[in-house]
Amino acid sequence: MVALVLFVLFLLCNSHGLVSSLNGEGYALLSFKQSITQDPEGSLSNWNSSDENPCTWNGVTCKELRVVSLSIPKKKLVGFLPSSLGSIYGLRHLNLRNNKLYGSLPVELFQAQGLQSLVLYGNSLSGSVSNEIGKLTYLQTLDLSQNFLNGSVPGSIVQCKRLRTLDISQNNFTGSLPDGFGTAFVSLEKLDLSFNKFSGSIPGDIGNLSSLQGTVDLSHNLFSGPIPASLGNLPEKVYIDLTYNNLSGPIPQTGALMNRGPTAFIGNPGLCGPPLKNPCSSETPGPGSPSSFPFIPDNSPPQDSNPGRSEKAKGLSKSAVIAIIVSDIIGICLVGLLFSYCYSRICSCRGRKDEHRFEKGGKGRKECLCFRKDESETLSENVEQYDLVPLDTQVAFDLDELLKASAFVLGKSGIGIVYKVVLEEGLTLAVRRLGEGGSQRFKEFQTEVEAIGKLRHPNIVTLRAYYWSVDEKLLIYDYVPNGNLSTALHGKPGMVSFTPLSWSVRLKIMKGIARGLVYLHEFSPKKYVHGDLKPNNILLGQNMEPQISDFGLGRLANIAGGSPTLQSSRLVPEKPQERQQKSAPSDATTVASSTTNLGSCYIAPEALKVVKPSQKWDVYSYGVILLEMISGRLPLVQVGSSEMDLVHWIQLCIEEKKPLSEVLDPYLVQDADKDDEIIAVIKIALACIQTSPEKRPTMKHVSEALDRLVISDA
């Protein structure tokens, strides 16, 4: 209100005639124009105080000379929302989506109690939402997504009973959902609460939202406790996304929750039961359940005391049952002694007198598995692992199938060799050999690899299984068909044809990488750091969707030990004619080895001094990748007779005020109309490569900024 008063006084001092020519709603809108510091497209250029009313102004709609709508979306307006907008009491629709508005939502805005739609998504608004929002009883659409709003959702929102769309995703909201959330919005058709920090249990009354359509998105939050069975009461066509929360317990098999695949529930380690392969503990008899010990009359319910019943009808006597049990135990002991004797005859201990080992034959070789007599014989703790260990319930192949499969080298590095393996039934996998040494650290390796195996995200390569033995360590991944980002950007030696990536595809890849890193940093169990991000380990899927690979690989290789050889003794090589037909992978190997020395260009400056990895390392690496995707240049740029790293080259171009065309990848000339988007990405990249890690944004903020750039023709 202060801004409005000052503005009016200014007009009074300069031109008394203006006051009489423009109505109060016009002045309120001019106050909004005053709050805008940048209007690059001139969207407010015809907003003049000399007009009688604002009804002819851009973005303004009137009814009977009263302002009912203000709609200026996607015009790159920079500024804040003034409180004066709340004084336009006839305002029904406010749409300022996809601009660059910052600051908080003014409390006075909710004085416009006739508002039916409030659409502000894709800005940089922050702060909390006032409890005054409950005054908007006519509100039907509320979209505040893709901002930086925080705090809890005000309880008064349940008074907005006419809501049809509620989208507050991709903010920083916390706390529980308000009481009565499910019973208030009987007309609600769209609900998206994803990518926030909501906690507590999912309200059971959400099942009352019978008008919902499409996807009910509660994913990427901190909801805990069981899934309320009442969610099954939602319309059966509704898809309920509960991924990446802290939910636990059995998945109710009712209504809309039935016949759903596991993808709706992943990222909740505590969930069990169908459609997940993880059975609930109650489905398996525990050690204290009646079925786990023999039936003895003393343990049964009180017997019928009718003296007319014969002793025979009561079953075996207690002494008879005990005798049977004792004889069984003696028999088992004898079998065990015989078993132990046979094994001691077959294998002698490998180096310690307190160990025994036994042979396992296979493919013309002998392998001995060791365990200590004075410790419990637990395979995962004391026995060398000689079988394929699945990390996913969907794994449908075994070790023998893997070893019999055709395989050829995709790439070699200091960390190991990567093979493309095609199983007999056509399933294609990527298998990495880590080395031949390091036989003493199986438990450490197991803990690390199983933690990595739990990561599930569309932009992270999935680790499906692993194999450990003294002379071999294998990691089995999904095969990603379109090579890596480095090859897609720069090609490779011997490539017959090279199709450059369009800007829309590059932007899609940028967004996907960012989302994968956000998952690692924010939503993975340990808030991981990748630590070695570069185009070589960003793979491209069937539709050019990016998948980050090699996560945790350095640590696994360190645990596994040894140095991999160039030929695998386990994986059956292809026939010579097949190898000739598929000579391209060897070219990829050449590229990988020739660009190894470029890897240091992606490393954050502080990583050379600080031992403990930081998520800001990944942010720096990501910034370099963005610059590489925009410029089309390798991370080492040839400048005259010397080389300069890409970061310093870009900074030099900015200092010398070179035109964008000299920085841009020549293949992007055809996308000249995307200059604004390209410049926006360059700004994001420059923020990521700040020398000081404290000045770099988080990947969550980077991802949110990129998501505001709409992919039009990807």
XYZ file of N, CA, C and O in Angstrom, residues 421-497:
308
model
N 27.230 -57.637 -23.924
C 26.950 -59.074 -23.830
C 25.515 -59.318 -24.282
O 24.585 -58.681 -23.783
N 25.351 -60.211 -25.242
C 24.025 -60.538 -25.761
C 23.697 -61.972 -25.367
O 24.363 -62.917 -25.798
N 22.683 -62.129 -24.525
C 22.273 -63.459 -24.090
C 21.513 -64.167 -25.207
O 21.080 -63.553 -26.188
N 21.344 -65.470 -25.034
C 20.719 -66.283 -26.086
C 19.316 -65.804 -26.424
O 18.898 -65.840 -27.571
N 18.561 -65.364 -25.412
C 17.185 -64.939 -25.683
C 17.105 -63.503 -26.180
O 16.011 -62.953 -26.345
N 18.262 -62.870 -26.421
C 18.270 -61.542 -27.020
C 18.481 -60.398 -26.055
O 18.684 -59.255 -26.480
N 18.435 -60.646 -24.756
C 18.648 -59.592 -23.772
C 20.088 -59.087 -23.867
O 21.030 -59.874 -23.877
N 20.256 -57.766 -23.932
C 21.583 -57.168 -24.054
C 21.959 -56.478 -22.746
O 21.165 -55.720 -22.180
N 23.187 -56.747 -22.299
C 23.679 -56.197 -21.043
C 25.038 -55.541 -21.272
O 25.710 -55.804 -22.269
N 25.422 -54.690 -20.352
C 26.784 -54.147 -20.326
C 27.464 -54.717 -19.092
O 26.936 -54.615 -17.981
N 28.614 -55.352 -19.287
C 29.322 -56.014 -18.185
C 30.697 -55.378 -18.039
O 31.460 -55.299 -18.998
N 31.008 -54.935 -16.843
C 32.320 -54.336 -16.570
C 33.142 -55.262 -15.680
O 32.681 -55.704 -14.639
N 34.363 -55.556 -16.144
C 35.313 -56.308 -15.323
C 36.133 -55.316 -14.520
O 36.725 -54.399 -15.056
N 36.196 -55.524 -13.213
C 36.915 -54.592 -12.355
C 38.350 -55.011 -12.090
O 39.199 -54.183 -11.823
N 38.654 -56.315 -12.070
C 40.026 -56.701 -11.782
C 40.120 -58.126 -11.305
O 39.128 -58.844 -11.212
N 41.330 -58.524 -10.958
C 41.583 -59.906 -10.579
C 42.142 -60.040 -9.183
O 42.438 -61.132 -8.721
N 42.354 -58.925 -8.470
C 42.919 -59.019 -7.128
C 41.889 -58.683 -6.081
O 40.699 -58.696 -6.302
N 42.366 -58.365 -4.863
C 41.479 -57.891 -3.807
C 40.542 -58.926 -3.259
O 39.353 -58.707 -3.163
N 41.067 -60.092 -2.872
C 40.188 -61.178 -2.430
C 39.762 -61.042 -0.974
O 38.967 -61.834 -0.490
N 40.281 -60.056 -0.250
C 40.036 -59.992 1.182
C 38.919 -59.028 1.583
O 38.624 -58.902 2.764
N 38.327 -58.324 0.635
C 37.406 -57.244 1.010
C 36.010 -57.466 0.452
O 35.325 -56.528 0.057
N 35.575 -58.729 0.443
C 34.265 -59.023 -0.144
C 33.125 -58.320 0.586
O 32.230 -57.754 -0.022
N 33.147 -58.341 1.920
C 32.041 -57.761 2.682
C 31.911 -56.262 2.405
O 30.804 -55.737 2.245
N 33.039 -55.578 2.315
C 33.034 -54.151 2.011
C 32.493 -53.907 0.604
O 31.689 -53.001 0.371
N 32.919 -54.728 -0.336
C 32.446 -54.633 -1.714
C 30.942 -54.881 -1.776
O 30.202 -54.162 -2.439
N 30.499 -55.903 -1.062
C 29.075 -56.254 -1.057
C 28.219 -55.100 -0.542
O 27.194 -54.749 -1.142
N 28.639 -54.482 0.556
C 27.878 -53.373 1.133
C 27.773 -52.216 0.145
O 26.704 -51.638 -0.059
N 28.898 -51.897 -0.495
C 28.928 -50.763 -1.410
C 28.095 -51.027 -2.661
O 27.297 -50.193 -3.093
N 28.250 -52.207 -3.248
C 27.576 -52.487 -4.510
C 26.068 -52.647 -4.304
O 25.271 -52.261 -5.159
N 25.663 -53.167 -3.168
C 24.224 -53.311 -2.929
C 23.566 -51.962 -2.665
O 22.400 -51.767 -2.982
N 24.312 -51.020 -2.071
C 23.776 -49.664 -1.905
C 23.579 -49.001 -3.262
O 22.547 -48.376 -3.525
N 24.544 -49.164 -4.150
C 24.428 -48.597 -5.497
C 23.290 -49.273 -6.260
O 22.556 -48.637 -7.012
N 23.135 -50.578 -6.043
C 22.095 -51.327 -6.742
C 20.683 -50.910 -6.388
O 19.731 -51.222 -7.101
N 20.510 -50.179 -5.284
C 19.182 -49.730 -4.867
C 18.752 -48.445 -5.570
O 17.587 -48.051 -5.485
N 19.693 -47.786 -6.240
C 19.358 -46.528 -6.897
C 18.509 -46.790 -8.135
O 18.880 -47.578 -8.993
N 17.383 -46.126 -8.225
C 16.485 -46.287 -9.364
C 15.990 -44.922 -9.820
O 15.280 -44.228 -9.097
N 16.395 -44.525 -11.019
C 15.956 -43.242 -11.580
C 16.098 -43.334 -13.090
O 17.043 -43.953 -13.591
N 15.183 -42.718 -13.836
C 15.264 -42.803 -15.305
C 16.564 -42.262 -15.875
O 16.938 -42.628 -16.990
N 17.248 -41.398 -15.143
C 18.477 -40.799 -15.664
C 19.730 -41.333 -14.976
O 20.781 -40.697 -15.013
N 19.629 -42.503 -14.356
C 20.779 -43.195 -13.765
C 20.814 -44.609 -14.346
O 19.794 -45.309 -14.340
N 21.968 -45.029 -14.865
C 22.085 -46.396 -15.386
C 21.873 -47.383 -14.242
O 22.426 -47.221 -13.154
N 21.063 -48.402 -14.494
C 20.686 -49.358 -13.448
C 21.694 -50.489 -13.339
O 22.005 -51.158 -14.329
N 22.208 -50.698 -12.137
C 23.075 -51.837 -11.843
C 22.179 -53.016 -11.469
O 21.440 -52.961 -10.490
N 22.205 -54.085 -12.284
C 21.272 -55.201 -12.106
C 21.825 -56.333 -11.247
O 21.074 -57.005 -10.543
N 23.133 -56.567 -11.315
C 23.685 -57.727 -10.602
C 25.199 -57.556 -10.505
O 25.789 -56.665 -11.126
N 25.829 -58.425 -9.702
C 27.287 -58.422 -9.641
C 27.780 -59.842 -9.401
O 27.030 -60.750 -9.017
N 29.092 -60.018 -9.633
C 29.732 -61.319 -9.435
C 31.093 -61.061 -8.790
O 31.832 -60.164 -9.196
N 31.415 -61.838 -7.776
C 32.679 -61.680 -7.053
C 33.351 -63.035 -6.906
O 32.728 -64.015 -6.519
N 34.617 -63.066 -7.229
C 35.453 -64.213 -6.871
C 36.875 -63.693 -6.739
O 37.145 -62.520 -6.981
N 37.776 -64.571 -6.360
C 39.160 -64.146 -6.156
C 39.748 -63.548 -7.427
O 40.432 -62.524 -7.408
N 39.466 -64.174 -8.565
C 40.110 -63.755 -9.804
C 39.188 -62.977 -10.731
O 39.544 -62.693 -11.862
N 37.988 -62.595 -10.282
C 37.065 -61.909 -11.186
C 36.021 -61.134 -10.398
O 35.456 -61.636 -9.427
N 35.827 -59.879 -10.791
C 34.739 -59.081 -10.241
C 33.993 -58.451 -11.404
O 34.588 -57.731 -12.221
N 32.704 -58.719 -11.498
C 31.900 -58.227 -12.618
C 30.743 -57.382 -12.102
O 30.124 -57.713 -11.086
N 30.447 -56.313 -12.820
C 29.252 -55.508 -12.573
C 28.379 -55.592 -13.814
O 28.851 -55.354 -14.927
N 27.098 -55.930 -13.631
C 26.192 -56.131 -14.766
C 25.149 -55.019 -14.776
O 24.378 -54.861 -13.817
N 25.141 -54.232 -15.850
C 24.241 -53.092 -15.989
C 23.266 -53.312 -17.147
O 23.484 -54.159 -18.006
N 22.221 -52.470 -17.172
C 21.412 -52.360 -18.381
C 22.298 -51.824 -19.503
O 23.151 -50.955 -19.282
N 22.094 -52.337 -20.714
C 22.823 -51.822 -21.870
C 22.074 -50.603 -22.405
O 20.860 -50.636 -22.612
N 22.799 -49.511 -22.604
C 22.205 -48.273 -23.114
C 22.682 -48.106 -24.561
O 23.883 -48.012 -24.819
N 21.765 -48.066 -25.546
C 22.117 -48.342 -26.949
C 22.786 -47.228 -27.743
O 23.438 -47.492 -28.748
N 22.647 -45.963 -27.362
C 23.093 -44.892 -28.261
C 24.428 -44.268 -27.893
O 24.674 -43.086 -28.183
N 25.292 -45.035 -27.275
C 26.624 -44.538 -26.987
C 26.640 -43.479 -25.910
O 25.690 -43.315 -25.144
N 27.743 -42.714 -25.863
C 27.849 -41.697 -24.828
C 27.744 -40.293 -25.407
O 27.773 -40.084 -26.623
N 27.621 -39.326 -24.521
C 27.410 -37.935 -24.923
C 28.620 -37.385 -25.669
O 28.471 -36.589 -26.605
N 29.825 -37.802 -25.284
C 31.019 -37.309 -25.959
C 30.995 -37.670 -27.445
O 31.259 -36.827 -28.309
N 30.651 -38.919 -27.752
C 30.567 -39.352 -29.153
C 29.444 -38.622 -29.882
O 29.589 -38.239 -31.046
N 28.314 -38.406 -29.203
C 27.184 -37.714 -29.833
C 27.532 -36.269 -30.169
O 27.019 -35.710 -31.144
N 28.418 -35.658 -29.373
C 28.796 -34.265 -29.616
C 29.915 -34.133 -30.644
O 29.892 -33.237 -31.488
N 30.903 -35.035 -30.551
C 32.127 -34.849 -31.331
C 32.374 -35.932 -32.376
O 33.323 -35.820 -33.152
N 31.552 -36.993 -32.392
C 31.821 -38.101 -33.285
C 32.986 -38.936 -32.783
O 33.467 -38.763 -31.662
N 33.438 -39.873 -33.618
C 34.575 -40.712 -33.243
C 35.290 -41.161 -34.521
O 34.709 -41.163 -35.614
N 36.565 -41.533 -34.398
C 37.313 -41.964 -35.580
C 36.629 -43.124 -36.292
O 36.142 -44.057 -35.652
N 36.568 -43.048 -37.596
C 35.974 -44.128 -38.375
C 34.474 -44.062 -38.507
O 33.866 -44.899 -39.173
N 33.850 -43.051 -37.899
C 32.391 -42.933 -37.991
C 32.010 -42.520 -39.408
O 32.470 -41.490 -39.914
N 31.182 -43.327 -40.042
C 30.816 -43.084 -41.439
C 29.964 -41.831 -41.572
O 30.207 -40.963 -42.405
N 28.955 -41.718 -40.749
C 28.083 -40.542 -40.801
C 27.914 -39.989 -39.393
O 27.906 -40.740 -38.423
